[in-house]
Short mmCIF file of C-alpha atoms in Angstrom, two decimals:
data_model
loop_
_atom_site.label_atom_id
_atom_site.label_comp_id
_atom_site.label_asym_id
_atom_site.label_seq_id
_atom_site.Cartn_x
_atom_site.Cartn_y
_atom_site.Cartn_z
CA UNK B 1 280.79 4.09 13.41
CA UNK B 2 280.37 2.16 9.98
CA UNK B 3 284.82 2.22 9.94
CA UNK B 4 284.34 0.07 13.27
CA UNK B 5 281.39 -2.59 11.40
CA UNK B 6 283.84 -2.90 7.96
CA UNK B 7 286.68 -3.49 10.74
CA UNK B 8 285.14 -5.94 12.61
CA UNK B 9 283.61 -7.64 9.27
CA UNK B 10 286.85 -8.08 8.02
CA UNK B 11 288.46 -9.21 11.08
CA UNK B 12 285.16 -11.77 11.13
CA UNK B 13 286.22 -12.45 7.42
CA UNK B 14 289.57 -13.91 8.07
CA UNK B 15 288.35 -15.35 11.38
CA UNK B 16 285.53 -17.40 9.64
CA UNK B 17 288.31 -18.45 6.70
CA UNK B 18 290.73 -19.56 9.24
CA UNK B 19 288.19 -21.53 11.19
CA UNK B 20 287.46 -23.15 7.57
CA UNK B 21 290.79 -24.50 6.83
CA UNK B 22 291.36 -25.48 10.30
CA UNK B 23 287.81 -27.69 9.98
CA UNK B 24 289.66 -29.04 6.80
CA UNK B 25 292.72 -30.27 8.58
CA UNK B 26 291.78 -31.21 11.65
CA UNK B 27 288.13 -32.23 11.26
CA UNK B 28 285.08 -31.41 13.10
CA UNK B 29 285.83 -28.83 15.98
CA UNK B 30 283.67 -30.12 18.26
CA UNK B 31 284.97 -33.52 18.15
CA UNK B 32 288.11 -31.89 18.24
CA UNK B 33 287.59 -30.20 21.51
CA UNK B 34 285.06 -32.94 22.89
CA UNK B 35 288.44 -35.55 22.64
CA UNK B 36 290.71 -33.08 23.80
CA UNK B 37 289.19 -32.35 27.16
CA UNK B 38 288.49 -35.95 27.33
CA UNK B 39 292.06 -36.66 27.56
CA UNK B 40 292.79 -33.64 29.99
CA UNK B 41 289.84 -35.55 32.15
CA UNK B 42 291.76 -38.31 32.24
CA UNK B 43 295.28 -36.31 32.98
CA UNK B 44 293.33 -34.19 35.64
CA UNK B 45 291.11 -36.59 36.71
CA UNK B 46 287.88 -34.50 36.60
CA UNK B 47 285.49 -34.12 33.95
CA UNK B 48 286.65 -31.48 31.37
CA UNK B 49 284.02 -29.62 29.19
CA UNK B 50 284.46 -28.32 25.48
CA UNK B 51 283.86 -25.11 26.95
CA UNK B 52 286.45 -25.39 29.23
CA UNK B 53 288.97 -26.61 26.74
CA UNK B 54 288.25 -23.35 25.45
CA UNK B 55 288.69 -21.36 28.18
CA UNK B 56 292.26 -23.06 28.42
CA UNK B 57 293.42 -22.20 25.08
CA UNK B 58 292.18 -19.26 25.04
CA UNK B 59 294.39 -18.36 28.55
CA UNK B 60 297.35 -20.31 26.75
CA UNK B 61 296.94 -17.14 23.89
CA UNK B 62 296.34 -14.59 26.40
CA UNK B 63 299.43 -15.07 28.29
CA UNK B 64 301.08 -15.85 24.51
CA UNK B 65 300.08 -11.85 24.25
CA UNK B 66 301.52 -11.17 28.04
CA UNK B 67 305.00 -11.35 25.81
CA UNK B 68 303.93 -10.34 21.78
CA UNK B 69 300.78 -8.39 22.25
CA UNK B 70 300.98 -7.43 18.55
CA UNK B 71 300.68 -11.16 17.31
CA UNK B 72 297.89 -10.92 15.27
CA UNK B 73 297.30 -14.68 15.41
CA UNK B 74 296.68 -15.15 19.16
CA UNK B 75 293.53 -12.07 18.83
CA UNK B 76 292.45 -14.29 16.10
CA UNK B 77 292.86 -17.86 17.68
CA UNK B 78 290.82 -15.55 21.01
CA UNK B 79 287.94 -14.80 18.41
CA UNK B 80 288.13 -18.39 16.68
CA UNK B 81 287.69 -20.38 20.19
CA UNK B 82 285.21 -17.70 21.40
CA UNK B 83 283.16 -18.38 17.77
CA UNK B 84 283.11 -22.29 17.56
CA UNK B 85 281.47 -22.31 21.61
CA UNK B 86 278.86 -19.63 20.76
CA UNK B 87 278.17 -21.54 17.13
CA UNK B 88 278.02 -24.62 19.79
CA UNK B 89 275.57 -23.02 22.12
CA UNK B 90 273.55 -21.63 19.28
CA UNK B 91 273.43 -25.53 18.01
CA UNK B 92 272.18 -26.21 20.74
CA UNK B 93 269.06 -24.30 20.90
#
């Protein structure tokens, strides 16, 4: 069992640094995601939640992995989007 916890801590590890530099180049996520789904309100016409935006992108890397399910970035980008909500929800209590 522990060769499935240093696994997952490392995959957690490069998760958490990519979610770092992405904060560093792109800002705050939740902003981010909060002005993103405002514009796909506006394209849609219905109101779009950061949690939804999330939901999207992570079906955009799903199907992404429909055609390279060994791209290692898509899992991660998965894990990323699934992080920054549950960081969000955890904010939020």
């Amino acid at each position: 069992m522990k060769r499935y916890t240093m696994g997952a801590n490392k995959v957690l590890a490069e998760v958490s640094n990519i979610l770092e530099e992405r904060g560093k180049k792109y800002g705050n996520y939740k902003d981010n995601f909060e002005e993103t789904a405002g514009i796909w309100s506006v394209v849609l016409g219905k109101k779009i939640t950061i949690e939804d935006f999330a939901l999207c992108m992570i079906a955009v890397k799903m199907n992404r992995l429909k055609v390279t399910p060994k791209h290692k970035d898509s899992w991660l980008d998965i894990i990323g989007y699934s992080t920054l909500i549950v960081q969000g929800l955890d904010d939020e209590s």
